[in-house]
Short mmCIF file of N, CA and C in Angstrom, two decimals:
data_model
loop_
_atom_site.label_atom_id
_atom_site.label_comp_id
_atom_site.label_asym_id
_atom_site.label_seq_id
_atom_site.Cartn_x
_atom_site.Cartn_y
_atom_site.Cartn_z
N ARG W 1 0.81 -1.20 0.00
CA ARG W 1 0.00 0.00 0.00
C ARG W 1 0.85 1.26 0.00
N ALA W 2 2.01 1.20 0.61
CA ALA W 2 2.85 2.40 0.73
C ALA W 2 3.32 2.91 -0.62
N PHE W 3 3.48 2.04 -1.60
CA PHE W 3 4.00 2.46 -2.89
C PHE W 3 2.94 2.49 -3.98
N GLY W 4 1.69 2.26 -3.62
CA GLY W 4 0.66 2.20 -4.64
C GLY W 4 0.79 0.92 -5.44
N HIS W 5 0.16 0.88 -6.58
CA HIS W 5 0.22 -0.33 -7.41
C HIS W 5 1.47 -0.29 -8.27
N ILE W 6 2.32 -1.26 -8.09
CA ILE W 6 3.52 -1.40 -8.91
C ILE W 6 3.44 -2.75 -9.60
N ALA W 7 3.39 -2.73 -10.91
CA ALA W 7 3.32 -3.98 -11.67
C ALA W 7 4.70 -4.62 -11.72
N PRO W 8 4.82 -5.89 -11.35
CA PRO W 8 6.13 -6.53 -11.40
C PRO W 8 6.58 -6.79 -12.83
N ALA W 9 7.86 -6.69 -13.04
CA ALA W 9 8.48 -7.06 -14.32
C ALA W 9 9.43 -8.22 -14.02
N ILE W 10 9.14 -9.37 -14.55
CA ILE W 10 9.94 -10.55 -14.28
C ILE W 10 10.98 -10.69 -15.39
N GLU W 11 12.22 -10.88 -14.99
CA GLU W 11 13.34 -11.02 -15.92
C GLU W 11 13.91 -12.43 -15.81
N PRO W 12 13.34 -13.41 -16.53
CA PRO W 12 13.79 -14.80 -16.40
C PRO W 12 15.28 -15.00 -16.70
N ALA W 13 15.85 -14.21 -17.59
CA ALA W 13 17.26 -14.37 -17.95
C ALA W 13 18.17 -14.12 -16.75
N LEU W 14 17.72 -13.32 -15.80
CA LEU W 14 18.55 -13.01 -14.64
C LEU W 14 18.67 -14.18 -13.68
N ALA W 15 17.77 -15.14 -13.78
CA ALA W 15 17.81 -16.30 -12.88
C ALA W 15 19.10 -17.09 -13.03
N HIS W 16 19.70 -17.06 -14.19
CA HIS W 16 20.93 -17.82 -14.44
C HIS W 16 22.11 -16.89 -14.68
N SER W 17 21.99 -15.66 -14.23
CA SER W 17 23.03 -14.66 -14.45
C SER W 17 24.07 -14.68 -13.33
N SER W 18 25.10 -13.89 -13.51
CA SER W 18 26.14 -13.73 -12.50
C SER W 18 25.90 -12.42 -11.75
N VAL W 19 26.68 -12.18 -10.71
CA VAL W 19 26.59 -10.90 -10.00
C VAL W 19 26.85 -9.77 -10.98
N ASP W 20 27.86 -9.91 -11.84
CA ASP W 20 28.15 -8.88 -12.84
C ASP W 20 26.96 -8.68 -13.78
N GLY W 21 26.29 -9.76 -14.15
CA GLY W 21 25.12 -9.66 -15.01
C GLY W 21 23.98 -8.90 -14.37
N ILE W 22 23.76 -9.13 -13.09
CA ILE W 22 22.70 -8.41 -12.37
C ILE W 22 23.06 -6.93 -12.27
N VAL W 23 24.31 -6.63 -11.93
CA VAL W 23 24.75 -5.23 -11.84
C VAL W 23 24.57 -4.55 -13.19
N ALA W 24 24.91 -5.22 -14.28
CA ALA W 24 24.71 -4.65 -15.61
C ALA W 24 23.23 -4.39 -15.89
N ALA W 25 22.36 -5.32 -15.49
CA ALA W 25 20.92 -5.14 -15.69
C ALA W 25 20.40 -3.96 -14.87
N LEU W 26 20.92 -3.78 -13.67
CA LEU W 26 20.49 -2.66 -12.83
C LEU W 26 20.89 -1.32 -13.45
N LYS W 27 22.00 -1.28 -14.16
CA LYS W 27 22.46 -0.03 -14.79
C LYS W 27 21.48 0.46 -15.85
N ALA W 28 20.65 -0.43 -16.38
CA ALA W 28 19.68 -0.06 -17.41
C ALA W 28 18.49 0.71 -16.84
N HIS W 29 18.37 0.76 -15.53
CA HIS W 29 17.25 1.44 -14.89
C HIS W 29 17.68 2.81 -14.39
N PRO W 30 16.74 3.76 -14.29
CA PRO W 30 17.08 5.08 -13.76
C PRO W 30 17.53 4.99 -12.30
N PRO W 31 18.38 5.92 -11.85
CA PRO W 31 18.90 5.86 -10.48
C PRO W 31 17.83 5.87 -9.39
N ASP W 32 16.67 6.47 -9.67
CA ASP W 32 15.63 6.54 -8.64
C ASP W 32 14.63 5.39 -8.74
N ALA W 33 14.91 4.39 -9.56
CA ALA W 33 14.00 3.24 -9.70
C ALA W 33 13.95 2.44 -8.41
N ARG W 34 12.79 1.89 -8.11
CA ARG W 34 12.63 0.98 -6.97
C ARG W 34 12.60 -0.43 -7.53
N ILE W 35 13.59 -1.21 -7.13
CA ILE W 35 13.73 -2.56 -7.69
C ILE W 35 13.81 -3.56 -6.55
N ALA W 36 13.02 -4.61 -6.65
CA ALA W 36 13.08 -5.70 -5.68
C ALA W 36 13.69 -6.90 -6.37
N LEU W 37 14.71 -7.46 -5.75
CA LEU W 37 15.35 -8.67 -6.27
C LEU W 37 15.10 -9.80 -5.30
N VAL W 38 14.77 -10.95 -5.83
CA VAL W 38 14.52 -12.13 -5.01
C VAL W 38 15.50 -13.19 -5.46
N GLY W 39 16.10 -13.89 -4.51
CA GLY W 39 17.07 -14.90 -4.90
C GLY W 39 17.38 -15.85 -3.77
N HIS W 40 18.43 -16.60 -3.95
CA HIS W 40 18.85 -17.61 -2.99
C HIS W 40 20.32 -17.42 -2.65
N GLU W 41 20.72 -18.02 -1.55
CA GLU W 41 22.12 -18.02 -1.15
C GLU W 41 22.86 -19.06 -1.97
N PRO W 42 24.12 -18.90 -2.22
CA PRO W 42 25.00 -17.81 -1.80
C PRO W 42 24.98 -16.61 -2.73
N PHE W 43 24.22 -16.71 -3.84
CA PHE W 43 24.22 -15.65 -4.84
C PHE W 43 23.73 -14.31 -4.29
N LEU W 44 22.62 -14.34 -3.54
CA LEU W 44 22.04 -13.09 -3.05
C LEU W 44 23.00 -12.38 -2.10
N GLY W 45 23.68 -13.12 -1.25
CA GLY W 45 24.65 -12.53 -0.34
C GLY W 45 25.83 -11.92 -1.07
N ALA W 46 26.26 -12.57 -2.16
CA ALA W 46 27.36 -12.03 -2.97
C ALA W 46 26.94 -10.76 -3.68
N LEU W 47 25.70 -10.73 -4.18
CA LEU W 47 25.19 -9.53 -4.84
C LEU W 47 25.09 -8.37 -3.85
N LEU W 48 24.56 -8.64 -2.67
CA LEU W 48 24.44 -7.58 -1.66
C LEU W 48 25.82 -7.03 -1.30
N ALA W 49 26.78 -7.90 -1.09
CA ALA W 49 28.14 -7.44 -0.77
C ALA W 49 28.69 -6.57 -1.88
N ARG W 50 28.48 -6.97 -3.12
CA ARG W 50 28.97 -6.19 -4.27
C ARG W 50 28.30 -4.83 -4.34
N LEU W 51 26.99 -4.77 -4.11
CA LEU W 51 26.28 -3.49 -4.15
C LEU W 51 26.74 -2.55 -3.04
N LEU W 52 27.29 -3.12 -1.98
CA LEU W 52 27.80 -2.30 -0.87
C LEU W 52 29.28 -1.98 -1.03
N GLY W 53 29.88 -2.41 -2.14
CA GLY W 53 31.26 -2.03 -2.42
C GLY W 53 32.32 -3.05 -2.07
N ALA W 54 31.92 -4.25 -1.68
CA ALA W 54 32.90 -5.29 -1.34
C ALA W 54 33.57 -5.82 -2.60
N THR W 55 34.74 -6.37 -2.43
CA THR W 55 35.45 -6.96 -3.56
C THR W 55 34.81 -8.29 -3.93
N GLN W 56 35.13 -8.74 -5.14
CA GLN W 56 34.58 -10.01 -5.63
C GLN W 56 34.98 -11.15 -4.70
N GLY W 57 34.07 -12.05 -4.47
CA GLY W 57 34.34 -13.20 -3.60
C GLY W 57 33.82 -13.00 -2.18
N LYS W 58 33.44 -11.80 -1.81
CA LYS W 58 32.89 -11.54 -0.49
C LYS W 58 31.38 -11.69 -0.55
N ARG W 59 30.77 -12.01 0.59
CA ARG W 59 29.31 -12.08 0.62
C ARG W 59 28.80 -11.88 2.03
N LEU W 60 27.55 -11.48 2.13
CA LEU W 60 26.85 -11.38 3.40
C LEU W 60 25.88 -12.55 3.46
N ALA W 61 25.73 -13.14 4.61
CA ALA W 61 24.89 -14.32 4.74
C ALA W 61 23.44 -13.94 5.04
N PHE W 62 22.55 -14.31 4.15
CA PHE W 62 21.12 -14.14 4.35
C PHE W 62 20.57 -15.40 4.99
N GLU W 63 19.64 -15.24 5.90
CA GLU W 63 18.87 -16.39 6.36
C GLU W 63 17.72 -16.58 5.37
N LYS W 64 17.23 -17.80 5.25
CA LYS W 64 16.10 -18.06 4.37
C LYS W 64 14.93 -17.19 4.83
N GLY W 65 14.42 -16.36 3.92
CA GLY W 65 13.32 -15.47 4.25
C GLY W 65 13.76 -14.10 4.73
N GLY W 66 15.06 -13.83 4.75
CA GLY W 66 15.57 -12.53 5.16
C GLY W 66 15.43 -11.50 4.04
N ALA W 67 15.69 -10.24 4.37
CA ALA W 67 15.57 -9.17 3.38
C ALA W 67 16.52 -8.03 3.73
N ALA W 68 16.86 -7.26 2.71
CA ALA W 68 17.73 -6.10 2.89
C ALA W 68 17.25 -4.98 1.97
N LEU W 69 17.53 -3.75 2.36
CA LEU W 69 17.24 -2.59 1.53
C LEU W 69 18.55 -1.83 1.34
N VAL W 70 18.89 -1.58 0.08
CA VAL W 70 20.12 -0.87 -0.26
C VAL W 70 19.75 0.34 -1.11
N ASP W 71 20.26 1.50 -0.75
CA ASP W 71 20.14 2.69 -1.59
C ASP W 71 21.34 2.74 -2.51
N LEU W 72 21.09 3.01 -3.79
CA LEU W 72 22.16 3.14 -4.78
C LEU W 72 22.04 4.50 -5.46
N PRO W 73 22.30 5.60 -4.73
CA PRO W 73 22.09 6.93 -5.30
C PRO W 73 22.98 7.24 -6.50
N ASN W 74 24.12 6.59 -6.61
CA ASN W 74 25.03 6.81 -7.74
C ASN W 74 25.04 5.63 -8.70
N GLY W 75 24.01 4.81 -8.64
CA GLY W 75 23.91 3.66 -9.52
C GLY W 75 24.60 2.43 -8.95
N PRO W 76 24.39 1.28 -9.57
CA PRO W 76 24.92 0.02 -9.03
C PRO W 76 26.43 -0.15 -9.19
N ALA W 77 27.08 0.68 -9.99
CA ALA W 77 28.53 0.56 -10.15
C ALA W 77 29.27 1.15 -8.95
N ALA W 78 28.62 2.06 -8.22
CA ALA W 78 29.22 2.68 -7.04
C ALA W 78 28.76 1.95 -5.78
N SER W 79 29.43 2.20 -4.68
CA SER W 79 29.04 1.58 -3.40
C SER W 79 27.70 2.14 -2.94
N GLY W 80 26.81 1.24 -2.56
CA GLY W 80 25.52 1.64 -2.05
C GLY W 80 25.55 1.79 -0.53
N ARG W 81 24.39 2.11 0.01
CA ARG W 81 24.25 2.30 1.46
C ARG W 81 23.20 1.31 1.97
N LEU W 82 23.59 0.49 2.93
CA LEU W 82 22.66 -0.47 3.53
C LEU W 82 21.72 0.28 4.46
N ARG W 83 20.42 0.24 4.16
CA ARG W 83 19.41 0.91 4.99
C ARG W 83 18.93 -0.03 6.09
N TRP W 84 18.68 -1.30 5.73
CA TRP W 84 18.33 -2.29 6.74
C TRP W 84 18.62 -3.69 6.22
N PHE W 85 18.82 -4.58 7.19
CA PHE W 85 19.12 -5.99 6.92
C PHE W 85 18.36 -6.77 7.99
N LEU W 86 17.26 -7.42 7.60
CA LEU W 86 16.36 -8.02 8.58
C LEU W 86 16.31 -9.54 8.49
N LYS W 87 16.30 -10.13 9.66
CA LYS W 87 16.14 -11.58 9.76
C LYS W 87 14.66 -11.93 9.60
N PRO W 88 14.37 -13.17 9.21
CA PRO W 88 12.98 -13.57 9.00
C PRO W 88 12.08 -13.37 10.21
N ARG W 89 12.57 -13.62 11.42
CA ARG W 89 11.70 -13.48 12.60
C ARG W 89 11.29 -12.02 12.80
N ILE W 90 12.16 -11.08 12.46
CA ILE W 90 11.82 -9.65 12.57
C ILE W 90 10.75 -9.31 11.53
N LEU W 91 10.90 -9.81 10.32
CA LEU W 91 9.90 -9.57 9.28
C LEU W 91 8.55 -10.15 9.68
N ARG W 92 8.55 -11.34 10.28
CA ARG W 92 7.29 -11.94 10.73
C ARG W 92 6.63 -11.09 11.81
N SER W 93 7.43 -10.56 12.74
CA SER W 93 6.85 -9.75 13.80
C SER W 93 6.31 -8.43 13.25
N LEU W 94 6.95 -7.88 12.23
CA LEU W 94 6.45 -6.65 11.61
C LEU W 94 5.15 -6.89 10.86
N ALA W 95 5.00 -8.09 10.30
CA ALA W 95 3.79 -8.42 9.54
C ALA W 95 2.58 -8.60 10.44
N GLY W 96 2.80 -8.96 11.69
CA GLY W 96 1.69 -9.19 12.60
C GLY W 96 1.12 -10.58 12.43
N PRO W 97 0.04 -10.86 13.14
CA PRO W 97 -0.54 -12.20 13.07
C PRO W 97 -1.10 -12.49 11.67
N ALA W 98 -0.97 -13.72 11.26
CA ALA W 98 -1.47 -14.14 9.95
C ALA W 98 -2.99 -14.17 9.98
N GLU W 99 -3.58 -13.72 8.88
CA GLU W 99 -5.03 -13.79 8.75
C GLU W 99 -5.39 -15.13 8.12
N ASN W 100 -6.41 -15.75 8.65
CA ASN W 100 -6.87 -17.00 8.07
C ASN W 100 -7.84 -16.66 6.95
N THR W 101 -7.43 -16.86 5.72
CA THR W 101 -8.27 -16.52 4.58
C THR W 101 -9.01 -17.73 4.02
N ALA W 102 -8.76 -18.90 4.59
CA ALA W 102 -9.45 -20.10 4.11
C ALA W 102 -10.90 -20.07 4.58
N PRO W 103 -11.81 -20.54 3.75
CA PRO W 103 -13.22 -20.56 4.16
C PRO W 103 -13.40 -21.48 5.36
N ARG W 104 -14.24 -21.06 6.25
CA ARG W 104 -14.51 -21.87 7.44
C ARG W 104 -15.46 -23.00 7.07
N VAL W 105 -15.10 -24.20 7.48
CA VAL W 105 -15.92 -25.38 7.19
C VAL W 105 -16.52 -25.88 8.49
N GLU W 106 -17.84 -25.93 8.53
CA GLU W 106 -18.54 -26.43 9.71
C GLU W 106 -18.66 -27.94 9.61
N PRO W 107 -18.47 -28.66 10.73
CA PRO W 107 -18.60 -30.14 10.70
C PRO W 107 -20.02 -30.58 10.50
#
């Protein structure tokens, strides 16, 4: 709700890309673009480290279900700024209790 309706753009080619490939794809977007990347370890941790200016081969360890927000005011080729790095349990607590959306079945 905070960002209004944003239609996702899925880039299947990026699923088999390298960290350099993702950085190159990010360069195609304007600096103020809001981009969400979803992935798995160890790739996602290596990408995050690279976006923060680490040398190749370094990575940050994500827990399954974790998330991070990075500002890239000078684009993905420059070092970004880590705004937050959250573990899954923190994200669950921020989400609040789960709503049961399944229809209720009476015996």
